[in-house]
Coordinates of C-alpha atoms and ligand atoms in Angstrom, one line a residue:
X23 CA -39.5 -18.0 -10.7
X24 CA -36.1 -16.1 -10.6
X25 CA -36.6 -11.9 -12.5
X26 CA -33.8 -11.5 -14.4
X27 CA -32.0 -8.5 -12.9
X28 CA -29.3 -6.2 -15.0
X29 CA -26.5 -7.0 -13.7
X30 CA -24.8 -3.3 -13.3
X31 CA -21.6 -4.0 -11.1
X32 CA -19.5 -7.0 -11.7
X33 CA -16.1 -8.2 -10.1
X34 CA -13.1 -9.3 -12.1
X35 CA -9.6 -9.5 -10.1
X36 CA -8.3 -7.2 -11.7
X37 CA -10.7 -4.6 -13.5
X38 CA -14.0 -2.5 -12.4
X39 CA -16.8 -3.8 -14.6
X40 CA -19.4 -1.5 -15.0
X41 CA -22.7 -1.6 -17.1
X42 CA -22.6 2.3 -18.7
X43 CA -26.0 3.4 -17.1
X44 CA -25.9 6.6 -19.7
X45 CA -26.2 4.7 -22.3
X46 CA -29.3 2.9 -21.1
X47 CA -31.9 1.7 -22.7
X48 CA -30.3 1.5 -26.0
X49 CA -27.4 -0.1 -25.8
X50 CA -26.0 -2.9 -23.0
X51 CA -22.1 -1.7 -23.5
X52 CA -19.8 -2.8 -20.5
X53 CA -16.5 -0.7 -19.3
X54 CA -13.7 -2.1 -18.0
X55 CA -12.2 0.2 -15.7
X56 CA -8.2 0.0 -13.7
X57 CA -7.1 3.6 -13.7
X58 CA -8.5 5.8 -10.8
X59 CA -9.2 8.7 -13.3
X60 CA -11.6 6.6 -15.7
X61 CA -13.5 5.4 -11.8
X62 CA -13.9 8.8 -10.8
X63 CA -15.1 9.6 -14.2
X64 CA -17.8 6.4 -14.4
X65 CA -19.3 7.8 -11.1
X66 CA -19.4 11.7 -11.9
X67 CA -21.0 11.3 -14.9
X68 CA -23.6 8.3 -13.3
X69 CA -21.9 5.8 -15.4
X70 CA -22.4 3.3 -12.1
X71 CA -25.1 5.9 -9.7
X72 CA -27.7 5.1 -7.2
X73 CA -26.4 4.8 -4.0
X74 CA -25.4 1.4 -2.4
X75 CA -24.3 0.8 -6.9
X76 CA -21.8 4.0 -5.7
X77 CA -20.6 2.7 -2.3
X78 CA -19.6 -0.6 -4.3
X79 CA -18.2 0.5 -7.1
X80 CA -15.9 2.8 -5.2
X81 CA -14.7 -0.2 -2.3
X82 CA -13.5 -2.2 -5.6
X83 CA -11.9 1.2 -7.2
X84 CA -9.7 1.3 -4.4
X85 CA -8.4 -2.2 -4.6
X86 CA -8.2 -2.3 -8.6
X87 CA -6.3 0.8 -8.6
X88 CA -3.8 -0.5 -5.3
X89 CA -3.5 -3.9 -7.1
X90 CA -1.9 -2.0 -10.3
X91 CA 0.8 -0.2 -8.1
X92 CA 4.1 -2.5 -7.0
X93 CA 4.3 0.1 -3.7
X94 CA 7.7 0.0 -2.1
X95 CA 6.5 -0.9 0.9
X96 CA 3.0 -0.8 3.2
X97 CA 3.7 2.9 4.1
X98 CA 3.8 3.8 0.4
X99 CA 0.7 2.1 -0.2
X100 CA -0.9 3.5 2.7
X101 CA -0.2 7.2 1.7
X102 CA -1.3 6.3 -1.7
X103 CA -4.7 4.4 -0.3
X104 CA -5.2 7.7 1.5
X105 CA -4.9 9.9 -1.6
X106 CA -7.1 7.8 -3.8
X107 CA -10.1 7.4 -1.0
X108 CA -10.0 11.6 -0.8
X109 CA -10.5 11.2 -4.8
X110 CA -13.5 9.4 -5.0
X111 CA -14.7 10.9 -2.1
X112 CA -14.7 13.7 -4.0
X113 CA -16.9 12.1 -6.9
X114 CA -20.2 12.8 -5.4
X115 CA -21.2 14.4 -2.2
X116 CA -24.8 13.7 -1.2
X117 CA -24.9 9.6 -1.2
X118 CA -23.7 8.6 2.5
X119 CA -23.1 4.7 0.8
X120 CA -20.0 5.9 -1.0
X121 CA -18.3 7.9 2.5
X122 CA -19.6 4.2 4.1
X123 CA -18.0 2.0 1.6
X124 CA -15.0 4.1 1.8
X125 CA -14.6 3.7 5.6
X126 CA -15.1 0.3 5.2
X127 CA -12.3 -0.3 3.1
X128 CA -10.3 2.6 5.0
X129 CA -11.2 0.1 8.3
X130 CA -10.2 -3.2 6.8
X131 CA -7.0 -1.5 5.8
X132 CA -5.9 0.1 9.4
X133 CA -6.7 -3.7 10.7
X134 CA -4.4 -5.3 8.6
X135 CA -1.7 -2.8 9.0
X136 CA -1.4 -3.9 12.8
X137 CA -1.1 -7.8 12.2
X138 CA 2.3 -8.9 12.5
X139 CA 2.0 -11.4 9.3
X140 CA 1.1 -8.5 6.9
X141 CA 2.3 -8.0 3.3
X142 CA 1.2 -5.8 0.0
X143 CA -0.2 -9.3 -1.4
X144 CA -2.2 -10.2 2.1
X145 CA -3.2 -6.6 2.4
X146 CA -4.6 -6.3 -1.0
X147 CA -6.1 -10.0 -0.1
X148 CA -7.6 -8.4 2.4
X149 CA -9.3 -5.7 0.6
X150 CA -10.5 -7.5 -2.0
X151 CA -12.5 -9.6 0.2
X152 CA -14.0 -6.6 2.0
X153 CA -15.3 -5.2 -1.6
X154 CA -16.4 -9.0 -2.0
X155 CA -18.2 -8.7 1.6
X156 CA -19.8 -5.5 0.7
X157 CA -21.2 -6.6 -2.8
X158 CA -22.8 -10.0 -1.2
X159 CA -24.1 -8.1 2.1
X160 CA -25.9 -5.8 -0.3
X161 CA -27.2 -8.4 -2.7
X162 CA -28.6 -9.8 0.5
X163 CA -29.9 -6.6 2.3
X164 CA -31.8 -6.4 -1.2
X165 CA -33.8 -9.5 -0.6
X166 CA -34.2 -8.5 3.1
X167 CA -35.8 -4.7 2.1
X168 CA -37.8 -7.2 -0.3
X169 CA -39.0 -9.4 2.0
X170 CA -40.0 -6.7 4.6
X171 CA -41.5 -4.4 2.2
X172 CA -44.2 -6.8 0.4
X173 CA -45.4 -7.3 4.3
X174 CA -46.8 -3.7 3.3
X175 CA -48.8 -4.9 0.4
X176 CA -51.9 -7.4 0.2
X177 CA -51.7 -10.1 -2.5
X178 CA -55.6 -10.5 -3.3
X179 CA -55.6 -6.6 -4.3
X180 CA -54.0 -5.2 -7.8
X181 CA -51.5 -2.7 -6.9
X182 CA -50.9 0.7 -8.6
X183 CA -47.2 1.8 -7.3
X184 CA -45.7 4.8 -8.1
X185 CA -41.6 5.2 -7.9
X186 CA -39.6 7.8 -8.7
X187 CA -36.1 7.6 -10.4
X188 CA -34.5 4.1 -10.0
X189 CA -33.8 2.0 -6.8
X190 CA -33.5 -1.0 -8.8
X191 CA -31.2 -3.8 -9.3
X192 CA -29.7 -1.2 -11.2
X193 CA -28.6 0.9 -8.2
X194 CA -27.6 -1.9 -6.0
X195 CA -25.7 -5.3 -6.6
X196 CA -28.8 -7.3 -6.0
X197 CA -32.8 -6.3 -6.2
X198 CA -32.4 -3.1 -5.2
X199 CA -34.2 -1.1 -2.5
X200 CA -37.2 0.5 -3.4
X201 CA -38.1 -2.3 -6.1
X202 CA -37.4 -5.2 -4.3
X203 CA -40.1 -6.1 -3.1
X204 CA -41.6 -5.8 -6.5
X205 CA -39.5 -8.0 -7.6
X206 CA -40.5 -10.5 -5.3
X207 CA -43.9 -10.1 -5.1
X208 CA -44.2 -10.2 -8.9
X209 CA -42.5 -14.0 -8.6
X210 CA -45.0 -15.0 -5.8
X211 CA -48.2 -13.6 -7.8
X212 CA -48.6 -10.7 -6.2
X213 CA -50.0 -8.2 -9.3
X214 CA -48.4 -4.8 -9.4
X215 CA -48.8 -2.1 -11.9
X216 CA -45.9 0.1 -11.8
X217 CA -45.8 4.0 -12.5
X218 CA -42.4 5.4 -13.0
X219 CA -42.0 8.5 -13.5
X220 CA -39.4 9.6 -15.8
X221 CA -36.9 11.9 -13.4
X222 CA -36.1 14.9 -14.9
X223 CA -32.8 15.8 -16.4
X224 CA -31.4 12.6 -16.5
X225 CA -34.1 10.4 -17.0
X226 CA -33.8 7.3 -14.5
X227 CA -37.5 6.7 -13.9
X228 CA -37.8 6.4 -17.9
X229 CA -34.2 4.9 -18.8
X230 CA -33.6 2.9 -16.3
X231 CA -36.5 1.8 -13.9
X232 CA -38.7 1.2 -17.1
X233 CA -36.0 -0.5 -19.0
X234 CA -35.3 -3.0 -15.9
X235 CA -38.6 -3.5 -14.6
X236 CA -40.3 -4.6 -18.5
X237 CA -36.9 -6.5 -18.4
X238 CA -38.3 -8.4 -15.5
X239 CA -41.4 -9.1 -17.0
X240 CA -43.1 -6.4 -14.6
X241 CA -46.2 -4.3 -16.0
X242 CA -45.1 -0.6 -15.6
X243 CA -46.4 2.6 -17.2
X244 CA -43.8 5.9 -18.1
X245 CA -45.7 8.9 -16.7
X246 CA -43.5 12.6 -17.1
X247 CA -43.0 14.0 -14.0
X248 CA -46.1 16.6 -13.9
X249 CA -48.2 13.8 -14.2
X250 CA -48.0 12.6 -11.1
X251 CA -50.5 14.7 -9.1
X252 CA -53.5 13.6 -12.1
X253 CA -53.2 9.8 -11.9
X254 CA -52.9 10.0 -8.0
X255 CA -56.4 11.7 -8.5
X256 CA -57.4 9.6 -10.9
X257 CA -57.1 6.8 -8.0
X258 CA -54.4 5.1 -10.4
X259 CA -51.5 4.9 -7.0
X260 CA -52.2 3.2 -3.6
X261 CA -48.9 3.2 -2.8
X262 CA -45.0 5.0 -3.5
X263 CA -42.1 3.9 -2.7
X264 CA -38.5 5.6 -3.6
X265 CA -35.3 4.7 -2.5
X266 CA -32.7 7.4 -0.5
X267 CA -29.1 8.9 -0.9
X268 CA -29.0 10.0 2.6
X269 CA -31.7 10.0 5.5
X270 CA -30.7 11.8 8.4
X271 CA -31.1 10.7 12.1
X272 CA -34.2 12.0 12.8
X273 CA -35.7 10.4 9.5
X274 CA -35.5 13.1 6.8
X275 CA -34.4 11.4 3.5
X276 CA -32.9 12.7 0.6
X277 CA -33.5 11.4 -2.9
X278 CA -33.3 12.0 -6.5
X279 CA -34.5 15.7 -6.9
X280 CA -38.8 15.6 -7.5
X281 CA -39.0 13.0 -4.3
X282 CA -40.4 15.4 -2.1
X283 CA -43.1 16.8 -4.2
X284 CA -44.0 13.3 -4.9
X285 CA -44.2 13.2 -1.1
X286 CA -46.3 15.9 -0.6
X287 CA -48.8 15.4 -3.5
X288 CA -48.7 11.6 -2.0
X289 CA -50.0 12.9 1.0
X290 CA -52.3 15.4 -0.1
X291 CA -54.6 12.0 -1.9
X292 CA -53.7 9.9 1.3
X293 CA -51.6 7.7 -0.5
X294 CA -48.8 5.5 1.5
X295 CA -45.5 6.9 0.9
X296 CA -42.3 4.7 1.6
X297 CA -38.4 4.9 1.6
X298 CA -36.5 2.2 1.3
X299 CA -32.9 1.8 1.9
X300 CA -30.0 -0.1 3.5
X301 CA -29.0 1.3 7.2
X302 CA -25.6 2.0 5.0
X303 CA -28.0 5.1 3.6
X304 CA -28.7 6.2 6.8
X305 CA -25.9 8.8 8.4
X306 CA -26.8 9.5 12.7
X307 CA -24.3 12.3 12.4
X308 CA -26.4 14.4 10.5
X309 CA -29.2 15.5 12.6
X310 CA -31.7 16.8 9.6
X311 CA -32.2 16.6 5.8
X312 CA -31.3 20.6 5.6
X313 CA -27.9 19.4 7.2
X314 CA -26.8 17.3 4.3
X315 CA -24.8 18.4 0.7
X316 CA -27.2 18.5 -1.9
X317 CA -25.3 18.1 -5.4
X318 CA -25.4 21.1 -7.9
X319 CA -25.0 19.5 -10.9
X320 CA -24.2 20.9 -14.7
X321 CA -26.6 23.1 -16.4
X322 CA -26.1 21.2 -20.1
X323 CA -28.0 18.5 -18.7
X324 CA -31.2 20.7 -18.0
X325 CA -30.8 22.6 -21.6
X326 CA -28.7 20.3 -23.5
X327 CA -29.4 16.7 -21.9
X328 CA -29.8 14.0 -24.4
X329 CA -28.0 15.8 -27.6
X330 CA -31.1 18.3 -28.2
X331 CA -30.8 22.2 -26.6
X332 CA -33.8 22.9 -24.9
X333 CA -33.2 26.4 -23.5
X334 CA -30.7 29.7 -24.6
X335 CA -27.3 28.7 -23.8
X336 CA -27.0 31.5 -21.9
X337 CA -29.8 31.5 -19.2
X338 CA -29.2 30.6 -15.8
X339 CA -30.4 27.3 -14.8
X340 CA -30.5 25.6 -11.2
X341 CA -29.3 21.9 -11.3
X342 CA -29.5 20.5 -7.9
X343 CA -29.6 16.5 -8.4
X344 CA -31.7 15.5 -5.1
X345 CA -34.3 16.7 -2.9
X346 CA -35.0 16.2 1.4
X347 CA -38.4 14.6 1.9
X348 CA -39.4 15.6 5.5
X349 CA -39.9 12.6 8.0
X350 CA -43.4 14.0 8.3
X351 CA -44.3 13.0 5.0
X352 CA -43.2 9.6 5.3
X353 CA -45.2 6.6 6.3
X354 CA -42.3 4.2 6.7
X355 CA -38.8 3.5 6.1
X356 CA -37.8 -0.3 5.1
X357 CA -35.1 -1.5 5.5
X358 CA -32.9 -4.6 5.6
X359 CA -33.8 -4.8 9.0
X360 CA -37.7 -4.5 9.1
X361 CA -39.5 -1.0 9.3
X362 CA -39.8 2.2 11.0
X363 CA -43.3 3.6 10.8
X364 CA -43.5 7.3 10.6
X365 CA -40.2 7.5 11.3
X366 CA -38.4 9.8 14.3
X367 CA -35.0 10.1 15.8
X368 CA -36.0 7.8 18.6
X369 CA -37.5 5.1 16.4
X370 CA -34.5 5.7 13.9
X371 CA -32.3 5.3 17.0
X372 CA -33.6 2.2 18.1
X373 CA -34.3 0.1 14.8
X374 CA -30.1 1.3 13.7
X375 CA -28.5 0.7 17.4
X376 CA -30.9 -1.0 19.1
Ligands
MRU200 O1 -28.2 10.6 -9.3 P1 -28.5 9.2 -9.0 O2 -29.1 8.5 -10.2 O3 -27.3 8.4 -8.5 O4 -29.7 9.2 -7.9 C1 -30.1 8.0 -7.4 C2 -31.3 8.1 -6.5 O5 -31.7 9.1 -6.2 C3 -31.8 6.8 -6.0 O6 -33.2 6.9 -5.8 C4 -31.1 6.4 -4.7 O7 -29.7 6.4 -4.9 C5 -31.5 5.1 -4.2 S1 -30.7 3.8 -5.0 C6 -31.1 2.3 -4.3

C-alpha cells in the first residue's frame, strides 16, 4: 500500500506550482507562480511553509525568476542572482532549510561560472537540476526519517502519538519529517492513533496535519492546544514527535511556537518526545536555540485570524511564530541518517560530520 500524499510543491520548467496551504482544508486551489514578488509573497504569508517545503520552493524561485530574464551576459545574471537570493532570504528568518537551499543554489552557480563551456542556457541548466536534486534528495530523506523513526515504535502495541503543527508531506516534497514514519508504519500494519493538536494562530495541526493524515486513511483526533496536558494524563500519548525549523549544534530545536510546552508537559507524564528533521534543519554555527531568529509575526492573525476579530483592535498582542525546545527535553532526534539519543553537541557532531 502506497498513502496518498498532497502533493504541495510541484515542478513545471517554467513556473513555481504551489498548493495554497492557507486555503487548506477547504479548497485544493493551485498557484502558478514566475514573478519574484508573487514567491516572496507565497512564502510570507505560508502559502508553501514548513521548512524543507521553504528551502524548495525558494531553490526553484531562483531559477523560474532567472529563466524569465534574457541577461546580457553571465555577470548580469550573476548580480541579478545575487539580488533575488537576498530577497527571499528575507521572506522568513527562523527556518535554516531556506538559507541551505539558497547556498545550494548560490554553490551550483559559482561552479558553473568557472567552467570554460559556460552559457545563460547551461547555467540555468544547471540550476534547474540542482532545485531537481534538492526536491528528490528530500523526497528521499523523507522515507529515510521514516524508516528510522518506526524503529522507535513496536508493531504489536496500538500507539497514541501526539504531533504538533504539521511536518507532513505537506511541509516537505515527500513524507515529511515528523509523520513519516506514520506514514509507513500505517502501510505495514502498524496501528497509530494520531493527536494533533491544532497550532494556534494559524492552525496547522487542525488544517493541515488533520486534513493530510484522514487524507491518508490515518486515524487522528483534533485536540486545541490546552488539551494537551489532560489526555497525556489521561494515558491517551505514549509517544510525540514534531518536526524543527532550526536545531542548533548542541541539539536545541526550534519549532512551531507551543513545541516546547508540549516538551515539557511530555516530560512531566514520562512520555517519549522526538524531533525529526533532515540534517538541512540543523545549523552547527549556531551554538544554542536562544542564538537563533525567532519570527514576530502579525498581530491580525492572533485577533483577526480566520475572518472573525477575536480581541480589541487596539491591544497589544505578542506573535512570535516558533518556540526553542531545550535538548534536555528531547529523547531523540531522527533524522535521514539514523538517531541521536538525548541529543548533545558531541553526539550532534558526530552523527552530522562524522
Ligand atoms: O510557520 P510554519 O507553518 O512554516 O512552521 C512549520 C513548523 O514549525 C514545522 O513543524 C517545521 O517547519 C517542520 S516541517 C517538516
Amino acid at each position: 500500500m502506497h498513502t496518498t500524499i498532497p502533493v504541495s510543491i510541484q515542478h513545471d520548467p517554467v513556473r513555481l506550482v504551489l498548493l495554497d496551504q492557507t486555503k487548506l482544508p477547504e479548497e485544493e486551489l493551485f498557484l502558478y507562480l514566475d514573478s519574484r514578488d508573487s514567491i516572496y509573497e507565497a512564502i510570507k504569508k505560508l502559502r508553501v511553509r514548513g521548512a524543507p517545503a521553504i528551502g524548495i520552493a525558494a531553490a526553484y524561485g531562483m531559477y523560474v525568476c532567472l529563466a524569465r530574464q534574457a541577461y546580457p551576459s553571465l555577470e548580469a545574471m550573476a548580480h541579478d542572482f545575487t539580488a533575488l537570493k537576498q530577497y527571499f532570504a528575507s521572506s522568513r528568518p527562523t527556518a535554516v532549510n531556506l538559507f541551505w537551499a539558497l547556498e545550494r543554489m548560490q554553490k551550483r552557480f559559482d561552479a558553473e561560472l568557472r567552467k570554460q563551456e559556460i552559457s545563460r542556457s547551461l547555467m540555468l541548466k544547471a540550476l534547474l537540476d540542482e532545485s531537481n536534486a534538492i526536491f528528490a534528495e528530500d523526497q528521499a530523506m523523507s522515507i529515510a526519517i521514516g524508516e528510522h523513526g518506526l524503529k522507535l515504535f513496536d508493531k504489536s502495541k496500538h500507539w497514541g502519538v501526539m504531533t504538533h503543527c504539521n511536518a507532513g508531506g505537506l511541509a516537505t516534497s515527500g513524507y515529511g519529517t515528523a509523520l513519516a514514519p506514520l506514514y509507513l508504519g500505517h502501510e505495514r500494519g502498524y496501528r497509530f492513533s494520531v493527536y494533533s493538536n491544532e497550532t494556534r494562530p494559524l492552525l496547522q495541526g487542525s488544517r493541515l496535519t488533520a486534513y493530510e493524515l484522514a487524507k491518508g486513511g490515518l486515524d487522528v483526533t483534533i485536540l486545541c492546544d490546552n488539551m494537551a496536558s489532560l489526555v497525556m494524563k489521561e494515558g491517551k500519548i505514549n509517544a510525540v514527535i514534531v518536526g524543527a525549523d532550526r536545531i542548533a549544534a548542541n541539539g536545541d530545536a526550534a519549532n512551531k511556537i507551543g513545541t516546547s510546552g508540549v516538551a515539557i508537559l511530555a516530560n512531566h507524564y514520562g512520555i517519549p518526545f522526538y524531533v525529526a528533521a533532515p540534517s538541512s534543519t540543523f545549523d552547527l554555527a549556531t551554538k544554542q536555540g536562544d542564538d537563533i531568529e525567532i519570527e514576530q509575526r502579525d498581530a491580525e492573525e492572533v485577533v483577526n485570524g480566520f475572518g472573525k476579530r477575536t480581541g480589541p483592535k487596539d491591544v497589544r498582542v505578542y506573535n512570535p511564530a516558533f518556540d526553542v525546545t531545550d535538548a534536555s527535553l528531547i529523547t531523540a532526534i531522527i533524522t535521514e541518517k539514523g538517531i541521536i539519543e538525548h541529543p548533545t553537541t558531541e553526539k550532534v557532531a558526530k552523527h552530522l560530520l562524522g
